[in-house]
Coordinates of N, CA and C and ligand atoms in Angstrom, one line a residue:
M1 N -49.3 -64.8 52.5 CA -48.8 -66.1 52.7 C -48.3 -66.3 54.2
R2 N -48.6 -67.4 54.7 CA -48.1 -67.8 56.1 C -47.0 -68.8 55.9
L3 N -45.8 -68.4 56.2 CA -44.6 -69.3 56.0 C -44.7 -70.5 57.0
I4 N -44.3 -71.6 56.5 CA -44.2 -72.8 57.4 C -42.8 -72.9 57.8
P5 N -42.4 -72.7 59.0 CA -41.0 -72.6 59.4 C -40.3 -73.9 59.2
H6 N -39.1 -73.8 58.5 CA -38.3 -75.0 58.3 C -37.0 -74.5 57.7
D7 N -35.9 -75.3 57.9 CA -34.6 -74.9 57.4 C -34.4 -75.2 55.9
G8 N -35.4 -75.8 55.2 CA -35.3 -75.9 53.8 C -34.7 -77.3 53.4
T9 N -34.2 -78.1 54.3 CA -33.6 -79.4 54.0 C -34.7 -80.5 53.7
Q10 N -35.9 -80.1 53.9 CA -37.0 -81.1 53.7 C -37.1 -81.4 52.2
A11 N -37.7 -82.5 51.8 CA -37.8 -82.9 50.4 C -39.1 -82.3 49.9
M12 N -39.2 -82.0 48.6 CA -40.3 -81.5 48.0 C -41.6 -82.3 48.3
G13 N -41.4 -83.6 48.3 CA -42.5 -84.5 48.5 C -43.2 -84.3 49.8
E14 N -42.5 -83.7 50.8 CA -43.1 -83.5 52.1 C -44.2 -82.4 52.1
F15 N -44.5 -81.8 50.9 CA -45.6 -80.8 50.9 C -46.9 -81.5 51.3
R16 N -47.0 -82.8 51.2 CA -48.2 -83.5 51.5 C -48.5 -83.4 53.0
R17 N -47.5 -83.1 53.8 CA -47.7 -83.0 55.2 C -48.4 -81.7 55.6
Y18 N -48.4 -80.8 54.6 CA -49.1 -79.5 54.8 C -50.1 -79.3 53.7
P19 N -51.3 -80.0 53.8 CA -52.3 -80.0 52.7 C -52.7 -78.6 52.3
G20 N -52.6 -78.3 51.0 CA -53.0 -77.0 50.4 C -51.8 -76.0 50.4
C21 N -50.7 -76.4 50.9 CA -49.6 -75.4 50.9 C -49.0 -75.1 49.5
R22 N -48.3 -74.0 49.4 CA -47.6 -73.7 48.2 C -46.1 -73.6 48.5
L23 N -45.3 -73.6 47.4 CA -43.9 -73.4 47.6 C -43.7 -71.9 47.2
L24 N -43.3 -71.2 48.2 CA -43.1 -69.7 48.0 C -41.6 -69.5 47.6
I25 N -41.4 -69.0 46.4 CA -40.1 -68.6 45.9 C -39.9 -67.1 46.2
A26 N -39.0 -66.8 47.1 CA -38.9 -65.4 47.5 C -37.5 -64.9 47.2
C27 N -37.4 -63.6 46.8 CA -36.1 -63.0 46.6 C -35.5 -62.7 47.9
A28 N -34.2 -63.1 48.1 CA -33.5 -62.8 49.4 C -33.1 -61.4 49.5
A29 N -33.0 -60.7 48.4 CA -32.5 -59.3 48.4 C -33.6 -58.3 48.6
C30 N -34.8 -58.5 48.1 CA -35.9 -57.5 48.2 C -37.2 -58.1 48.7
S31 N -37.3 -59.4 48.8 CA -38.5 -60.0 49.4 C -39.7 -60.1 48.4
W32 N -39.4 -59.8 47.1 CA -40.4 -60.1 46.1 C -40.7 -61.6 46.1
S33 N -41.9 -62.1 45.9 CA -42.1 -63.5 46.0 C -43.3 -64.0 45.1
K34 N -43.2 -65.2 44.8 CA -44.3 -65.8 44.0 C -44.5 -67.3 44.5
A35 N -45.8 -67.6 44.5 CA -46.2 -69.0 45.1 C -46.4 -69.9 43.9
Y36 N -46.0 -71.2 44.1 CA -46.2 -72.2 43.1 C -46.9 -73.4 43.8
D37 N -47.5 -74.2 42.9 CA -48.1 -75.4 43.4 C -47.0 -76.5 43.4
P38 N -46.7 -77.0 44.6 CA -45.6 -78.0 44.7 C -45.7 -79.2 43.8
E39 N -46.9 -79.6 43.5 CA -47.1 -80.7 42.6 C -46.6 -80.4 41.2
L40 N -46.8 -79.2 40.8 CA -46.4 -78.8 39.4 C -44.9 -78.7 39.4
I41 N -44.3 -78.3 40.5 CA -42.8 -78.2 40.5 C -42.2 -79.6 40.4
I42 N -42.8 -80.5 41.2 CA -42.3 -81.9 41.2 C -42.5 -82.5 39.8
D43 N -43.6 -82.2 39.2 CA -43.9 -82.7 37.8 C -42.8 -82.2 36.8
R44 N -42.5 -80.9 37.0 CA -41.5 -80.3 36.1 C -40.1 -80.8 36.3
L45 N -39.7 -81.0 37.6 CA -38.4 -81.6 37.9 C -38.3 -83.0 37.3
R46 N -39.4 -83.8 37.3 CA -39.4 -85.1 36.8 C -39.3 -85.1 35.3
A47 N -40.1 -84.1 34.7 CA -40.1 -84.0 33.2 C -38.7 -83.7 32.7
L48 N -38.0 -82.9 33.5 CA -36.6 -82.5 33.1 C -35.6 -83.5 33.5
K49 N -36.1 -84.6 34.2 CA -35.2 -85.6 34.7 C -34.1 -85.0 35.6
S50 N -34.5 -84.0 36.4 CA -33.5 -83.4 37.3 C -34.0 -83.5 38.7
G51 N -34.9 -84.3 39.0 CA -35.3 -84.4 40.4 C -36.8 -84.9 40.5
G52 N -37.4 -84.7 41.7 CA -38.7 -85.1 41.9 C -39.1 -85.0 43.4
H53 N -39.8 -85.9 43.9 CA -40.2 -85.8 45.3 C -39.1 -85.7 46.3
A54 N -37.9 -86.3 45.9 CA -36.8 -86.3 46.9 C -36.0 -85.0 46.8
T55 N -36.2 -84.2 45.8 CA -35.4 -82.9 45.7 C -35.6 -82.0 46.9
R56 N -34.6 -81.5 47.5 CA -34.7 -80.7 48.7 C -35.2 -79.3 48.3
V57 N -36.0 -78.7 49.2 CA -36.5 -77.4 48.9 C -35.4 -76.3 48.6
V58 N -34.3 -76.4 49.4 CA -33.2 -75.5 49.1 C -32.6 -75.6 47.7
D59 N -32.6 -76.9 47.2 CA -32.1 -77.1 45.9 C -33.0 -76.6 44.8
V60 N -34.3 -76.6 45.1 CA -35.3 -76.0 44.1 C -35.0 -74.5 44.0
A61 N -34.7 -73.8 45.1 CA -34.4 -72.4 45.1 C -33.1 -72.2 44.3
K62 N -32.1 -73.1 44.4 CA -30.9 -72.9 43.7 C -31.0 -73.0 42.2
R63 N -32.0 -73.8 41.8 CA -32.3 -74.1 40.4 C -33.0 -73.0 39.6
V64 N -33.5 -72.0 40.4 CA -34.2 -70.9 39.7 C -33.2 -70.1 38.9
Q65 N -33.4 -70.0 37.6 CA -32.4 -69.3 36.8 C -32.8 -67.9 36.4
W66 N -34.0 -67.5 36.6 CA -34.4 -66.1 36.2 C -34.1 -65.1 37.4
T67 N -33.8 -63.9 37.0 CA -33.5 -62.9 38.0 C -34.8 -62.3 38.5
C68 N -34.8 -61.7 39.7 CA -35.9 -61.1 40.3 C -36.5 -60.0 39.5
P69 N -37.8 -60.0 39.2 CA -38.4 -58.9 38.4 C -38.4 -57.6 39.1
A70 N -38.2 -57.6 40.4 CA -38.3 -56.3 41.2 C -36.9 -55.7 41.3
C71 N -35.9 -56.5 41.6 CA -34.5 -55.9 41.9 C -33.5 -56.4 40.9
G72 N -33.8 -57.4 40.1 CA -32.8 -57.9 39.1 C -31.7 -58.8 39.6
R73 N -31.8 -59.2 40.9 CA -30.8 -60.1 41.4 C -31.2 -61.6 41.3
L74 N -30.2 -62.5 41.6 CA -30.5 -63.9 41.5 C -30.1 -64.5 42.8
R75 N -31.0 -64.3 43.8 CA -30.8 -64.9 45.1 C -32.1 -65.3 45.7
W76 N -32.5 -66.6 45.4 CA -33.8 -67.1 45.8 C -33.8 -67.9 47.0
R77 N -34.9 -67.8 47.7 CA -35.1 -68.7 48.9 C -36.4 -69.4 48.6
A78 N -36.6 -70.6 49.1 CA -37.9 -71.3 48.8 C -38.3 -71.9 50.2
Q79 N -39.6 -71.8 50.3 CA -40.2 -72.3 51.6 C -41.7 -72.7 51.4
F80 N -42.1 -73.7 52.1 CA -43.6 -74.0 52.0 C -44.3 -72.9 52.8
A81 N -45.5 -72.6 52.3 CA -46.3 -71.6 52.9 C -47.8 -71.8 52.7
W82 N -48.6 -71.4 53.6 CA -50.0 -71.5 53.4 C -50.6 -70.3 52.7
P83 N -51.4 -70.5 51.7 CA -52.1 -69.4 51.0 C -53.1 -68.8 52.0
P84 N -53.3 -67.5 52.0 CA -54.2 -66.9 52.9 C -55.6 -67.3 52.8
Q85 N -56.0 -67.7 51.6 CA -57.4 -68.0 51.3 C -57.8 -69.5 51.7
L86 N -56.8 -70.3 52.2 CA -57.2 -71.7 52.4 C -58.0 -71.8 53.7
S87 N -59.2 -72.3 53.5 CA -60.1 -72.5 54.6 C -59.9 -73.8 55.3
P88 N -60.3 -73.9 56.6 CA -60.1 -75.2 57.3 C -60.8 -76.3 56.5
R89 N -61.9 -76.0 55.9 CA -62.6 -77.1 55.2 C -61.8 -77.6 54.0
E90 N -61.2 -76.6 53.3 CA -60.4 -77.0 52.1 C -59.1 -77.8 52.6
A91 N -58.6 -77.4 53.7 CA -57.4 -78.1 54.2 C -57.8 -79.5 54.6
K92 N -58.9 -79.7 55.1 CA -59.4 -81.1 55.5 C -59.6 -81.9 54.2
R93 N -60.2 -81.3 53.2 CA -60.5 -82.0 52.0 C -59.2 -82.5 51.4
L94 N -58.2 -81.6 51.3 CA -56.9 -82.0 50.8 C -56.2 -83.1 51.6
A95 N -56.3 -82.9 52.9 CA -55.7 -83.9 53.8 C -56.3 -85.3 53.5
D96 N -57.6 -85.4 53.4 CA -58.3 -86.6 53.1 C -57.8 -87.2 51.7
R97 N -57.6 -86.3 50.8 CA -57.2 -86.7 49.4 C -55.8 -87.4 49.5
Y98 N -54.9 -86.7 50.2 CA -53.5 -87.3 50.2 C -53.4 -88.5 51.0
R99 N -54.4 -88.7 51.9 CA -54.3 -89.9 52.8 C -54.7 -91.2 51.9
N100 N -55.5 -91.0 50.9 CA -56.0 -92.1 50.1 C -55.0 -92.5 49.0
Ligands
LIG201 ZN1 -35.5 -58.9 44.4

């Protein structure tokens, strides 16, 4: 994954500025990580009535309640990142989709 540098204060809805990106939830203690589709996270926040597009990325990390499967701690960071397999063509397709 290629991290998209940011301090985490951006809203979840801003994932649209980075077509095809994922939200990478990473353990701050051992760097184990897992990537999620930002749209699914927003759907879930809305379903739980606990947030949505305006929820900040840092607050998504704070809401993660499970401990790290690698080291057992509960210290998560969240950041938008590009999946390695995203081709320029796919990025363009997604950019066009979000524009409409
Ligand atoms: Zn860990």
